[in-house]
Structure formats: structure tokens, C-alpha cells
Tab-separated table of C-alpha atoms in Angstrom:
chain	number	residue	atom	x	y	z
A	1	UNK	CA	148.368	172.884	44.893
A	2	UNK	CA	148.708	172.246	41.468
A	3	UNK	CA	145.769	172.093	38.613
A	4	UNK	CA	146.413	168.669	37.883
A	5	UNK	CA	145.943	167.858	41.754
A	6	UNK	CA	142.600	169.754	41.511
A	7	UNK	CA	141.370	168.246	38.477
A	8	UNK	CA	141.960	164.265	39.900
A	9	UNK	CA	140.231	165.924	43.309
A	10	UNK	CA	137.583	167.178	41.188
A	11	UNK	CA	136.905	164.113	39.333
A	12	UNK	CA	136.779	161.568	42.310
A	13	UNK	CA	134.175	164.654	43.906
A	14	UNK	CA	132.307	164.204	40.866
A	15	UNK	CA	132.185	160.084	41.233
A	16	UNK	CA	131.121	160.131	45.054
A	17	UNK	CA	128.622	162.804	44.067
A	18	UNK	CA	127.172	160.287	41.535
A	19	UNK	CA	127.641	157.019	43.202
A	20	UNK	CA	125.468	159.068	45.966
A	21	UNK	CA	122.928	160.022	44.153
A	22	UNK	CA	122.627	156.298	42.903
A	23	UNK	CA	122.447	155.019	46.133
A	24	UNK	CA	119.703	157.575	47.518
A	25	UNK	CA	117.584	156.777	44.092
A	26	UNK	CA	117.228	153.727	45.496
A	27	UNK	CA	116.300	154.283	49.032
A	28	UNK	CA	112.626	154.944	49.809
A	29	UNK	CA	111.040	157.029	52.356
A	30	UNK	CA	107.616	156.838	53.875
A	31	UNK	CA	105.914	160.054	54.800
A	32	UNK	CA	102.438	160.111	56.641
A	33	UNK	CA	99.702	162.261	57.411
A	34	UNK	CA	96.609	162.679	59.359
A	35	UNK	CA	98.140	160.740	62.294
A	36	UNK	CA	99.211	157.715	60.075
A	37	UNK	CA	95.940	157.286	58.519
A	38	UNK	CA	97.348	158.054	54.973
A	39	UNK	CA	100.985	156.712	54.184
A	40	UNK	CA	103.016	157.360	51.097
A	41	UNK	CA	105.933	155.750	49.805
A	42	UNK	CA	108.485	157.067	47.590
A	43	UNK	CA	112.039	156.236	46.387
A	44	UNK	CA	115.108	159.099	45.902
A	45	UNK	CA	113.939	160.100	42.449
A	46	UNK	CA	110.434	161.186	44.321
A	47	UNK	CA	108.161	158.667	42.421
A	48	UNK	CA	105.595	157.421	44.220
A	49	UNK	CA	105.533	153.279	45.131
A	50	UNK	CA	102.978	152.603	47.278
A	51	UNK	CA	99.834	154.707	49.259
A	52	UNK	CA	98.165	153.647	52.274
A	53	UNK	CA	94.745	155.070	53.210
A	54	UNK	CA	92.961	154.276	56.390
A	55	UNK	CA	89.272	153.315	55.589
A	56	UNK	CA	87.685	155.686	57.872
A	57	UNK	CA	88.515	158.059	55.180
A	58	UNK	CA	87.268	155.855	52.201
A	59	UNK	CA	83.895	158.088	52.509
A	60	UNK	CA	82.430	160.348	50.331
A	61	UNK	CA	82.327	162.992	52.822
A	62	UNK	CA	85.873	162.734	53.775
A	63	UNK	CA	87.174	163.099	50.064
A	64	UNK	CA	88.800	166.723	50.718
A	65	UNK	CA	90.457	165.534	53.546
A	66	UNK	CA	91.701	162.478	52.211
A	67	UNK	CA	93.049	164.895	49.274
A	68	UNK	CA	94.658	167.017	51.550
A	69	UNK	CA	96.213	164.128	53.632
A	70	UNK	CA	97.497	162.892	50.479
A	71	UNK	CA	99.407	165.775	49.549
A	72	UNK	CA	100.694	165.948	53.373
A	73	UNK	CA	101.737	162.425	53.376
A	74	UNK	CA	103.751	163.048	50.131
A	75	UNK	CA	104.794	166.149	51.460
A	76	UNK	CA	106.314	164.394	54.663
A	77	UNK	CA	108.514	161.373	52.580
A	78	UNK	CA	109.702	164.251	50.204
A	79	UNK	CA	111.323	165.941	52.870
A	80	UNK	CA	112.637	162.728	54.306
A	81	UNK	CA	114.519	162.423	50.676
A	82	UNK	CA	115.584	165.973	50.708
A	83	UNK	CA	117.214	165.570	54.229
A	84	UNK	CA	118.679	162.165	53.276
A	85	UNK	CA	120.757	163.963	50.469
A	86	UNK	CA	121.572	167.041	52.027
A	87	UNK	CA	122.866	165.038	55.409
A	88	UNK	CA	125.093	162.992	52.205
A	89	UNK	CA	126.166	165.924	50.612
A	90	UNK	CA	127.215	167.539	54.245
A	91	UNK	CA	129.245	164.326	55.264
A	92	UNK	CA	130.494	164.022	51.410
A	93	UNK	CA	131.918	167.970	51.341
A	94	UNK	CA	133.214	168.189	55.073
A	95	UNK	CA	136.752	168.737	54.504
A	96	UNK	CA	136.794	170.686	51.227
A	97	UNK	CA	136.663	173.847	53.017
A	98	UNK	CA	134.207	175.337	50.849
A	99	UNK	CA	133.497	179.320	50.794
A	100	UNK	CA	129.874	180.061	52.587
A	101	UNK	CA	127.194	180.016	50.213
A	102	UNK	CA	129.022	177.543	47.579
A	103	UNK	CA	127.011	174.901	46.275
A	104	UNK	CA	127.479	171.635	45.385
A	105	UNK	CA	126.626	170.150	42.656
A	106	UNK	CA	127.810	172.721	40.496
């Protein structure tokens, strides 16, 4: 293969990678907690859109579990956007024939 070859190969990596990551920006996950009684929405650059607390939990009493549902909740739709882009980046780098433990993006 010549270098040339790899560089073009390279390059059109390098514009799926980033027309991928443009397209999972904006996607949005929801992640919940506390059997759906807190609900967070977030997009692919993880900032939060929109929260959704039950109000059984709108009490005084309930405010540590409420905190720790948040963080849960969150928890749960940043793993949903961490799965979405490795599944991408699995389906994107199938063929390459990569060495184990090689990482992409660089």
C-alpha cells in the first residue's frame, strides 16, 4: 500500500469520525432513576436539557434522595451517550483491522 493511499484513507477516517461525532451531539438520551421517578435528558455533548422529578419526592424529607436520584438519572443517559458512540466507532472501524488495544481517535 502506498503512503499516499494511507493518507486519502486517513483523511476520509478522519471526516466519518467527525461527521459522527456531529451527528451523536445532536442526539439526546434520557436516563432515569428511582424507578422513573426522576428523568434526565441530555444531548451527545452531555449537557443537560430537560429533568423530570416525580412529586412524591418534592418533600423536604426526601431531598437526599432526590439528590442521589439525580445523579443516577444523569448517570443512566450518560452511559446511553457513551454506548451510542462506542457502538459508532465499532461499526465505523470494522474493517481497518486495527492492532488490539489501538484507539481511535488518535
Amino acid at each position: 500500500m502506498n503512503l499516499q493511499k494511507m493518507m486519502k484513507q486517513a483523511q476520509d477516517m478522519q471526516q466519518k469520525m467527525q461527521d459522527m461525532q456531529l451527528k451523536l451531539e445532536a442526539e439526546e438520551s434520557e436516563g432515569a432513576a428511582g424507578g422513573g421517578m426522576v428523568k434526565i435528558r441530555i444531548n451527545g455533548k452531555n449537557m443537560m436539557l430537560a429533568v423530570k422529578i416525580d412529586d412524591s419526592l418534592m418533600k423536604a424529607e426526601e431531598k437526599e434522595v432526590l439528590e442521589d436520584l439525580l445523579v443516577a438519572a444523569y448517570n443512566d443517559a450518560r452511559g446511553k451517550v457513551d454506548a451510542a458512540f462506542s457502538d459508532q466507532m465499532a461499526k465505523m472501524t470494522s474493517g481497518l483491522n486495527l492492532p488490539p488495544g489501538f484507539k481511535l481517535p488518535f
